[in-house]
mmCIF file of N, CA, C and O in Angstrom:
data_model
loop_
_atom_site.group_PDB
_atom_site.id
_atom_site.type_symbol
_atom_site.label_atom_id
_atom_site.label_comp_id
_atom_site.label_asym_id
_atom_site.label_seq_id
_atom_site.Cartn_x
_atom_site.Cartn_y
_atom_site.Cartn_z
ATOM 1 N N UNK A 29 -9.874 -0.011 10.260
ATOM 2 C CA UNK A 29 -9.176 0.392 9.679
ATOM 3 C C UNK A 29 -10.146 1.334 8.898
ATOM 4 O O UNK A 29 -10.931 0.783 8.249
ATOM 5 N N UNK A 30 -9.447 1.980 7.436
ATOM 6 C CA UNK A 30 -10.469 2.759 5.969
ATOM 7 C C UNK A 30 -9.111 2.489 4.934
ATOM 8 O O UNK A 30 -8.283 2.192 4.774
ATOM 9 N N UNK A 31 -10.493 2.157 4.140
ATOM 10 C CA UNK A 31 -9.446 1.608 2.751
ATOM 11 C C UNK A 31 -10.038 2.404 1.769
ATOM 12 O O UNK A 31 -11.245 3.362 1.771
ATOM 13 N N UNK A 32 -9.004 2.759 1.102
ATOM 14 C CA UNK A 32 -9.322 3.997 -0.041
ATOM 15 C C UNK A 32 -9.074 3.420 -1.259
ATOM 16 O O UNK A 32 -8.617 2.754 -1.926
ATOM 17 N N UNK A 33 -9.934 3.864 -2.398
ATOM 18 C CA UNK A 33 -10.376 3.242 -3.439
ATOM 19 C C UNK A 33 -9.784 4.813 -4.283
ATOM 20 O O UNK A 33 -11.009 5.571 -4.729
ATOM 21 N N UNK A 34 -9.036 4.654 -5.587
ATOM 22 C CA UNK A 34 -8.928 5.321 -6.373
ATOM 23 C C UNK A 34 -9.263 5.459 -7.478
ATOM 24 O O UNK A 34 -9.119 4.015 -8.251
ATOM 25 N N UNK A 35 -10.070 6.191 -8.761
ATOM 26 C CA UNK A 35 -10.202 5.945 -9.670
ATOM 27 C C UNK A 35 -9.787 7.153 -10.389
ATOM 28 O O UNK A 35 -9.957 8.122 -10.619
ATOM 29 N N UNK A 36 -8.523 6.644 -11.343
ATOM 30 C CA UNK A 36 -7.490 7.616 -11.723
ATOM 31 C C UNK A 36 -8.139 8.411 -13.051
ATOM 32 O O UNK A 36 -7.770 8.964 -13.803
ATOM 33 N N UNK A 37 -9.201 7.273 -13.790
ATOM 34 C CA UNK A 37 -10.009 7.518 -14.707
ATOM 35 C C UNK A 37 -10.426 8.865 -15.015
ATOM 36 O O UNK A 37 -10.594 10.157 -15.506
ATOM 37 N N UNK A 38 -11.563 9.007 -13.067
ATOM 38 C CA UNK A 38 -12.009 10.264 -13.093
ATOM 39 C C UNK A 38 -11.653 11.238 -12.539
ATOM 40 O O UNK A 38 -12.008 12.293 -12.024
ATOM 41 N N UNK A 39 -10.491 10.768 -11.713
ATOM 42 C CA UNK A 39 -9.318 11.443 -10.770
ATOM 43 C C UNK A 39 -10.505 11.474 -9.232
ATOM 44 O O UNK A 39 -10.473 13.115 -8.817
ATOM 45 N N UNK A 40 -11.083 10.599 -8.732
ATOM 46 C CA UNK A 40 -11.817 10.734 -7.985
ATOM 47 C C UNK A 40 -11.325 9.377 -6.977
ATOM 48 O O UNK A 40 -10.652 8.947 -7.279
ATOM 49 N N UNK A 41 -11.550 9.566 -5.662
ATOM 50 C CA UNK A 41 -11.339 8.440 -4.148
ATOM 51 C C UNK A 41 -12.772 8.729 -3.623
ATOM 52 O O UNK A 41 -13.389 9.454 -3.289
ATOM 53 N N UNK A 42 -12.667 7.579 -2.763
ATOM 54 C CA UNK A 42 -13.449 6.605 -2.220
ATOM 55 C C UNK A 42 -13.293 6.723 -1.065
ATOM 56 O O UNK A 42 -12.110 5.921 -1.020
ATOM 57 N N UNK A 43 -13.780 6.692 0.633
ATOM 58 C CA UNK A 43 -13.352 5.852 1.422
ATOM 59 C C UNK A 43 -13.695 4.936 2.207
ATOM 60 O O UNK A 43 -15.329 5.065 1.984
ATOM 61 N N UNK A 44 -14.012 4.012 2.741
ATOM 62 C CA UNK A 44 -15.189 3.190 3.580
ATOM 63 C C UNK A 44 -14.050 2.233 4.524
ATOM 64 O O UNK A 44 -12.972 1.990 4.443
ATOM 65 N N UNK A 45 -14.520 2.000 5.561
ATOM 66 C CA UNK A 45 -14.516 1.277 7.136
ATOM 67 C C UNK A 45 -14.212 -0.135 6.902
ATOM 68 O O UNK A 45 -15.346 -0.394 6.424
ATOM 69 N N UNK A 46 -13.524 -0.689 7.186
ATOM 70 C CA UNK A 46 -13.469 -1.903 6.940
ATOM 71 C C UNK A 46 -13.719 -2.441 8.807
ATOM 72 O O UNK A 46 -14.597 -2.169 9.697
ATOM 73 N N UNK A 47 -14.174 -4.232 8.661
ATOM 74 C CA UNK A 47 -14.903 -4.361 10.099
ATOM 75 C C UNK A 47 -15.963 -4.651 9.452
ATOM 76 O O UNK A 47 -17.145 -4.638 10.612
ATOM 77 N N UNK A 48 -16.693 -5.682 9.191
ATOM 78 C CA UNK A 48 -18.210 -5.601 8.770
ATOM 79 C C UNK A 48 -18.593 -6.905 8.378
ATOM 80 O O UNK A 48 -17.810 -7.516 7.939
ATOM 81 N N UNK A 49 -19.317 -7.397 8.180
ATOM 82 C CA UNK A 49 -19.566 -8.942 7.931
ATOM 83 C C UNK A 49 -19.950 -9.125 6.428
ATOM 84 O O UNK A 49 -20.018 -7.928 5.577
ATOM 85 N N UNK A 50 -19.458 -10.240 6.313
ATOM 86 C CA UNK A 50 -19.695 -10.306 4.833
ATOM 87 C C UNK A 50 -20.537 -11.769 4.591
ATOM 88 O O UNK A 50 -20.677 -12.168 5.145
ATOM 89 N N UNK A 51 -20.289 -11.698 2.954
ATOM 90 C CA UNK A 51 -21.936 -12.401 2.438
ATOM 91 C C UNK A 51 -20.938 -13.786 1.894
ATOM 92 O O UNK A 51 -19.465 -13.953 1.636
ATOM 93 N N UNK A 52 -21.336 -15.024 2.840
ATOM 94 C CA UNK A 52 -19.730 -16.174 2.471
ATOM 95 C C UNK A 52 -19.757 -16.124 3.919
ATOM 96 O O UNK A 52 -18.121 -16.784 3.914
ATOM 97 N N UNK A 53 -20.036 -15.522 4.753
ATOM 98 C CA UNK A 53 -19.717 -16.285 6.237
ATOM 99 C C UNK A 53 -18.056 -14.757 6.301
ATOM 100 O O UNK A 53 -18.068 -14.187 5.725
ATOM 101 N N UNK A 54 -17.665 -15.331 7.400
ATOM 102 C CA UNK A 54 -16.577 -14.534 7.463
ATOM 103 C C UNK A 54 -16.062 -13.400 7.989
ATOM 104 O O UNK A 54 -17.862 -12.231 7.704
ATOM 105 N N UNK A 55 -15.494 -12.165 8.530
ATOM 106 C CA UNK A 55 -15.777 -10.295 8.478
ATOM 107 C C UNK A 55 -13.992 -10.238 8.021
ATOM 108 O O UNK A 55 -13.246 -10.653 8.401
ATOM 109 N N UNK A 56 -14.389 -8.652 7.622
ATOM 110 C CA UNK A 56 -13.580 -8.317 7.539
ATOM 111 C C UNK A 56 -12.891 -7.071 8.409
ATOM 112 O O UNK A 56 -13.684 -5.918 8.189
ATOM 113 N N UNK A 57 -11.831 -7.634 9.690
ATOM 114 C CA UNK A 57 -11.486 -7.294 10.663
ATOM 115 C C UNK A 57 -10.173 -6.497 10.065
ATOM 116 O O UNK A 57 -10.022 -5.317 11.418
ATOM 117 N N UNK A 58 -9.704 -6.531 9.577
ATOM 118 C CA UNK A 58 -7.685 -5.902 8.914
ATOM 119 C C UNK A 58 -7.968 -4.834 8.403
ATOM 120 O O UNK A 58 -9.200 -4.463 8.071
ATOM 121 N N UNK A 59 -6.568 -4.818 7.780
ATOM 122 C CA UNK A 59 -6.605 -4.045 6.267
ATOM 123 C C UNK A 59 -6.139 -4.902 5.122
ATOM 124 O O UNK A 59 -5.866 -6.075 5.413
ATOM 125 N N UNK A 60 -6.517 -4.097 3.956
ATOM 126 C CA UNK A 60 -6.770 -4.514 2.958
ATOM 127 C C UNK A 60 -4.810 -4.399 2.771
ATOM 128 O O UNK A 60 -4.506 -3.809 2.905
ATOM 129 N N UNK A 61 -4.766 -5.797 1.513
ATOM 130 C CA UNK A 61 -3.396 -6.232 1.410
ATOM 131 C C UNK A 61 -3.330 -6.588 -0.019
ATOM 132 O O UNK A 61 -4.213 -7.986 0.347
ATOM 133 N N UNK A 62 -2.647 -6.554 -1.154
ATOM 134 C CA UNK A 62 -2.363 -7.130 -2.319
ATOM 135 C C UNK A 62 -4.207 -7.326 -2.833
ATOM 136 O O UNK A 62 -4.923 -8.205 -3.051
ATOM 137 N N UNK A 63 -4.429 -5.383 -3.351
ATOM 138 C CA UNK A 63 -5.628 -5.471 -3.707
ATOM 139 C C UNK A 63 -5.465 -5.837 -5.183
ATOM 140 O O UNK A 63 -4.208 -4.984 -6.284
ATOM 141 N N UNK A 64 -6.348 -6.316 -6.298
ATOM 142 C CA UNK A 64 -6.221 -6.430 -7.544
ATOM 143 C C UNK A 64 -7.677 -5.955 -8.284
ATOM 144 O O UNK A 64 -9.080 -6.462 -7.033
ATOM 145 N N UNK A 65 -7.390 -5.703 -8.966
ATOM 146 C CA UNK A 65 -9.302 -5.859 -9.483
ATOM 147 C C UNK A 65 -9.215 -7.279 -10.919
ATOM 148 O O UNK A 65 -8.546 -6.830 -11.242
ATOM 149 N N UNK A 66 -10.350 -7.459 -11.131
ATOM 150 C CA UNK A 66 -10.844 -8.457 -11.929
ATOM 151 C C UNK A 66 -10.738 -7.710 -13.427
ATOM 152 O O UNK A 66 -10.895 -6.702 -13.714
ATOM 153 N N UNK A 67 -10.820 -8.689 -14.501
ATOM 154 C CA UNK A 67 -10.286 -8.291 -16.220
ATOM 155 C C UNK A 67 -11.500 -7.150 -16.297
ATOM 156 O O UNK A 67 -11.361 -6.379 -17.068
ATOM 157 N N UNK A 68 -12.865 -8.045 -16.140
ATOM 158 C CA UNK A 68 -13.807 -6.770 -16.546
ATOM 159 C C UNK A 68 -14.026 -5.193 -15.289
ATOM 160 O O UNK A 68 -15.176 -5.075 -15.967
ATOM 161 N N UNK A 69 -13.660 -4.962 -14.596
ATOM 162 C CA UNK A 69 -13.470 -4.255 -13.237
ATOM 163 C C UNK A 69 -14.785 -4.864 -12.558
ATOM 164 O O UNK A 69 -15.318 -3.575 -11.700
ATOM 165 N N UNK A 70 -15.558 -5.813 -12.259
ATOM 166 C CA UNK A 70 -16.826 -5.982 -11.390
ATOM 167 C C UNK A 70 -16.508 -6.228 -10.363
ATOM 168 O O UNK A 70 -17.365 -5.590 -9.536
ATOM 169 N N UNK A 71 -15.363 -6.811 -9.951
ATOM 170 C CA UNK A 71 -15.103 -6.945 -8.812
ATOM 171 C C UNK A 71 -13.215 -6.306 -8.401
ATOM 172 O O UNK A 71 -12.687 -6.467 -9.541
ATOM 173 N N UNK A 72 -13.435 -5.970 -7.225
ATOM 174 C CA UNK A 72 -12.012 -5.554 -6.687
ATOM 175 C C UNK A 72 -11.750 -7.135 -5.289
ATOM 176 O O UNK A 72 -12.556 -6.672 -4.594
ATOM 177 N N UNK A 73 -10.389 -8.049 -5.872
ATOM 178 C CA UNK A 73 -10.105 -8.408 -5.033
ATOM 179 C C UNK A 73 -9.029 -8.038 -4.047
ATOM 180 O O UNK A 73 -7.869 -7.647 -4.373
ATOM 181 N N UNK A 74 -8.816 -8.728 -2.797
ATOM 182 C CA UNK A 74 -7.877 -8.528 -2.064
ATOM 183 C C UNK A 74 -7.800 -8.916 -1.057
ATOM 184 O O UNK A 74 -8.746 -9.882 -0.652
ATOM 185 N N UNK A 75 -6.634 -9.233 -0.324
ATOM 186 C CA UNK A 75 -6.244 -10.327 0.300
ATOM 187 C C UNK A 75 -5.887 -9.079 2.392
ATOM 188 O O UNK A 75 -6.269 -8.079 2.251
ATOM 189 N N UNK A 76 -6.087 -10.008 3.148
ATOM 190 C CA UNK A 76 -6.335 -9.359 4.556
ATOM 191 C C UNK A 76 -5.245 -9.152 5.449
ATOM 192 O O UNK A 76 -4.916 -10.700 5.237
ATOM 193 N N UNK A 77 -4.775 -8.404 5.859
ATOM 194 C CA UNK A 77 -3.565 -8.458 7.331
ATOM 195 C C UNK A 77 -4.201 -8.928 8.330
ATOM 196 O O UNK A 77 -4.619 -7.457 8.737
ATOM 197 N N UNK A 78 -4.234 -8.873 9.231
ATOM 198 C CA UNK A 78 -5.005 -9.453 10.246
ATOM 199 C C UNK A 78 -4.488 -10.271 11.144
ATOM 200 O O UNK A 78 -4.153 -11.833 10.498
ATOM 201 N N UNK A 79 -4.418 -10.082 12.488
ATOM 202 C CA UNK A 79 -3.719 -10.884 13.587
ATOM 203 C C UNK A 79 -4.948 -12.150 13.643
ATOM 204 O O UNK A 79 -3.873 -13.270 14.560
ATOM 205 N N UNK A 80 -5.847 -12.403 13.920
ATOM 206 C CA UNK A 80 -6.758 -13.493 14.120
ATOM 207 C C UNK A 80 -7.346 -14.160 13.058
ATOM 208 O O UNK A 80 -7.428 -15.310 13.217
ATOM 209 N N UNK A 81 -7.236 -13.843 11.440
ATOM 210 C CA UNK A 81 -6.890 -14.941 10.513
ATOM 211 C C UNK A 81 -7.195 -13.938 8.941
ATOM 212 O O UNK A 81 -6.616 -12.535 9.417
ATOM 213 N N UNK A 82 -7.025 -14.848 8.301
ATOM 214 C CA UNK A 82 -6.234 -14.410 7.032
ATOM 215 C C UNK A 82 -7.249 -14.938 5.959
ATOM 216 O O UNK A 82 -8.237 -16.240 6.086
ATOM 217 N N UNK A 83 -7.361 -14.130 5.009
ATOM 218 C CA UNK A 83 -8.518 -14.560 3.998
ATOM 219 C C UNK A 83 -8.240 -13.831 2.526
ATOM 220 O O UNK A 83 -6.708 -12.901 2.371
ATOM 221 N N UNK A 84 -9.271 -14.072 1.715
ATOM 222 C CA UNK A 84 -9.126 -13.401 0.287
ATOM 223 C C UNK A 84 -10.696 -13.046 -0.022
ATOM 224 O O UNK A 84 -11.909 -13.858 0.486
ATOM 225 N N UNK A 85 -10.839 -11.847 -0.420
ATOM 226 C CA UNK A 85 -12.271 -11.051 -0.685
ATOM 227 C C UNK A 85 -12.328 -10.865 -1.546
ATOM 228 O O UNK A 85 -11.434 -10.031 -2.343
ATOM 229 N N UNK A 86 -13.594 -10.166 -1.696
ATOM 230 C CA UNK A 86 -13.923 -9.261 -2.808
ATOM 231 C C UNK A 86 -14.941 -8.575 -3.187
ATOM 232 O O UNK A 86 -16.353 -8.646 -1.912
ATOM 233 N N UNK A 87 -15.304 -7.179 -3.686
ATOM 234 C CA UNK A 87 -15.927 -6.271 -3.519
ATOM 235 C C UNK A 87 -16.538 -6.005 -4.924
ATOM 236 O O UNK A 87 -16.000 -5.721 -5.854
ATOM 237 N N UNK A 88 -17.846 -5.703 -5.006
ATOM 238 C CA UNK A 88 -18.734 -5.834 -6.239
ATOM 239 C C UNK A 88 -18.915 -4.511 -6.913
ATOM 240 O O UNK A 88 -18.318 -3.591 -5.681
ATOM 241 N N UNK A 89 -19.260 -4.118 -8.278
ATOM 242 C CA UNK A 89 -19.214 -2.433 -8.423
ATOM 243 C C UNK A 89 -20.450 -2.017 -7.797
ATOM 244 O O UNK A 89 -20.568 -1.057 -7.741
ATOM 245 N N UNK A 90 -21.251 -3.056 -6.487
ATOM 246 C CA UNK A 90 -22.126 -2.145 -6.174
ATOM 247 C C UNK A 90 -21.692 -1.369 -4.939
ATOM 248 O O UNK A 90 -22.642 -1.713 -3.692
ATOM 249 N N UNK A 91 -20.828 -2.504 -3.980
ATOM 250 C CA UNK A 91 -20.245 -2.216 -2.997
ATOM 251 C C UNK A 91 -20.273 -3.246 -2.088
ATOM 252 O O UNK A 91 -20.195 -3.092 -0.392
ATOM 253 N N UNK A 92 -21.475 -4.451 -2.346
ATOM 254 C CA UNK A 92 -21.331 -5.535 -1.656
ATOM 255 C C UNK A 92 -19.807 -6.478 -1.699
ATOM 256 O O UNK A 92 -19.180 -6.943 -2.293
ATOM 257 N N UNK A 93 -19.659 -7.235 0.106
ATOM 258 C CA UNK A 93 -18.535 -7.657 -0.134
ATOM 259 C C UNK A 93 -18.817 -9.256 -0.223
ATOM 260 O O UNK A 93 -19.855 -9.579 0.469
ATOM 261 N N UNK A 94 -17.975 -10.159 -0.157
ATOM 262 C CA UNK A 94 -18.205 -11.562 -0.076
ATOM 263 C C UNK A 94 -16.309 -11.518 0.062
ATOM 264 O O UNK A 94 -16.081 -11.535 0.227
ATOM 265 N N UNK A 95 -16.455 -13.072 0.880
ATOM 266 C CA UNK A 95 -15.794 -13.717 1.518
ATOM 267 C C UNK A 95 -15.694 -15.207 0.688
ATOM 268 O O UNK A 95 -16.389 -15.367 0.147
ATOM 269 N N UNK A 96 -14.137 -14.863 -0.088
ATOM 270 C CA UNK A 96 -14.186 -16.284 -1.704
ATOM 271 C C UNK A 96 -12.928 -17.355 -0.601
ATOM 272 O O UNK A 96 -13.619 -18.117 -0.947
ATOM 273 N N UNK A 97 -12.224 -16.704 0.208
ATOM 274 C CA UNK A 97 -12.331 -18.339 1.876
ATOM 275 C C UNK A 97 -11.442 -17.226 2.315
ATOM 276 O O UNK A 97 -10.863 -16.416 2.430
ATOM 277 N N UNK A 98 -11.412 -17.738 3.832
ATOM 278 C CA UNK A 98 -10.729 -17.171 4.947
ATOM 279 C C UNK A 98 -10.259 -18.242 6.233
ATOM 280 O O UNK A 98 -10.943 -19.296 6.544
ATOM 281 N N UNK A 99 -9.082 -18.222 6.272
ATOM 282 C CA UNK A 99 -8.627 -19.238 7.313
ATOM 283 C C UNK A 99 -9.876 -19.076 8.707
ATOM 284 O O UNK A 99 -9.697 -18.486 9.520
ATOM 285 N N UNK A 100 -10.245 -20.406 9.472
ATOM 286 C CA UNK A 100 -11.738 -20.384 10.094
ATOM 287 C C UNK A 100 -11.134 -20.957 11.557
ATOM 288 O O UNK A 100 -11.501 -21.098 12.874
ATOM 289 N N UNK A 101 -9.329 -21.375 11.404
ATOM 290 C CA UNK A 101 -8.821 -22.490 12.741
ATOM 291 C C UNK A 101 -7.634 -21.401 12.872
ATOM 292 O O UNK A 101 -6.920 -20.774 13.038
ATOM 293 N N UNK A 102 -7.636 -21.674 14.182
ATOM 294 C CA UNK A 102 -6.837 -21.048 15.078
ATOM 295 C C UNK A 102 -5.210 -20.743 14.923
ATOM 296 O O UNK A 102 -4.467 -20.909 15.263
ATOM 297 N N UNK A 103 -5.199 -22.502 13.940
ATOM 298 C CA UNK A 103 -3.857 -22.925 13.323
ATOM 299 C C UNK A 103 -3.330 -21.971 12.829
ATOM 300 O O UNK A 103 -2.135 -21.983 12.106
ATOM 301 N N UNK A 104 -3.923 -21.193 11.610
ATOM 302 C CA UNK A 104 -3.204 -20.296 11.004
ATOM 303 C C UNK A 104 -3.418 -18.783 11.224
ATOM 304 O O UNK A 104 -3.183 -17.878 10.624
ATOM 305 N N UNK A 105 -3.361 -18.193 12.920
ATOM 306 C CA UNK A 105 -3.145 -16.871 14.188
ATOM 307 C C UNK A 105 -1.974 -16.360 13.597
ATOM 308 O O UNK A 105 -0.873 -17.042 13.773
ATOM 309 N N UNK A 106 -1.613 -15.186 12.912
ATOM 310 C CA UNK A 106 -0.604 -14.371 12.563
ATOM 311 C C UNK A 106 0.334 -14.936 11.065
ATOM 312 O O UNK A 106 1.455 -14.879 11.233
ATOM 313 N N UNK A 107 -0.314 -15.828 10.549
ATOM 314 C CA UNK A 107 -0.315 -16.206 9.414
ATOM 315 C C UNK A 107 -0.797 -14.795 8.345
ATOM 316 O O UNK A 107 -1.271 -14.463 8.339
ATOM 317 N N UNK A 108 -0.308 -15.240 6.784
ATOM 318 C CA UNK A 108 -0.837 -13.536 5.849
ATOM 319 C C UNK A 108 -1.315 -14.335 4.769
ATOM 320 O O UNK A 108 -0.235 -15.442 4.085
ATOM 321 N N UNK A 109 -1.979 -14.334 4.175
ATOM 322 C CA UNK A 109 -2.139 -14.825 2.475
ATOM 323 C C UNK A 109 -1.969 -13.334 1.750
ATOM 324 O O UNK A 109 -1.683 -12.675 1.645
ATOM 325 N N UNK A 110 -0.679 -14.092 0.733
ATOM 326 C CA UNK A 110 0.230 -13.330 -0.214
ATOM 327 C C UNK A 110 0.129 -14.033 -1.589
ATOM 328 O O UNK A 110 0.100 -14.806 -1.404
ATOM 329 N N UNK A 111 -0.246 -12.672 -2.123
ATOM 330 C CA UNK A 111 -0.451 -13.373 -3.751
ATOM 331 C C UNK A 111 -1.743 -13.492 -4.479
ATOM 332 O O UNK A 111 -2.593 -14.524 -3.840
ATOM 333 N N UNK A 112 -1.881 -12.858 -5.289
ATOM 334 C CA UNK A 112 -3.398 -13.666 -6.177
ATOM 335 C C UNK A 112 -3.607 -13.685 -7.483
ATOM 336 O O UNK A 112 -2.316 -12.222 -7.918
ATOM 337 N N UNK A 113 -3.924 -14.219 -8.505
ATOM 338 C CA UNK A 113 -3.873 -13.776 -10.182
ATOM 339 C C UNK A 113 -5.971 -14.090 -10.035
ATOM 340 O O UNK A 113 -5.967 -15.187 -9.363
ATOM 341 N N UNK A 114 -6.311 -13.462 -11.043
ATOM 342 C CA UNK A 114 -7.354 -13.743 -11.460
ATOM 343 C C UNK A 114 -7.398 -13.649 -13.091
ATOM 344 O O UNK A 114 -6.567 -13.149 -13.695
ATOM 345 N N UNK A 115 -7.975 -14.866 -13.487
ATOM 346 C CA UNK A 115 -7.693 -15.108 -15.289
ATOM 347 C C UNK A 115 -9.388 -14.514 -15.895
ATOM 348 O O UNK A 115 -10.382 -14.761 -14.779
ATOM 349 N N UNK A 116 -8.966 -14.016 -16.746
ATOM 350 C CA UNK A 116 -10.487 -14.126 -17.186
ATOM 351 C C UNK A 116 -11.027 -15.014 -17.449
ATOM 352 O O UNK A 116 -12.789 -14.945 -18.219
ATOM 353 N N UNK A 117 -10.596 -16.388 -17.576
ATOM 354 C CA UNK A 117 -11.529 -17.452 -18.082
ATOM 355 C C UNK A 117 -12.564 -17.630 -16.927
ATOM 356 O O UNK A 117 -13.051 -18.916 -16.736
#
């Protein structure tokens, strides 16, 4: 899958492929779903829509990816992580 990031302030966009290993274990093999930016714009948080697993991930302002949480058990195959909120506190 390809993830597009739009910057409406500068009217530019970037794209990058998913399917990479992340800091904190886990892997982002599906497509992004439910994208939100933190209040200070340093992190972009997103959920994953994938048949094999689901979770919440983050990308920092330097392009480094992190696993916030990910379902690691076969019990959650086919489930989906939906909704998230980011607090400035």
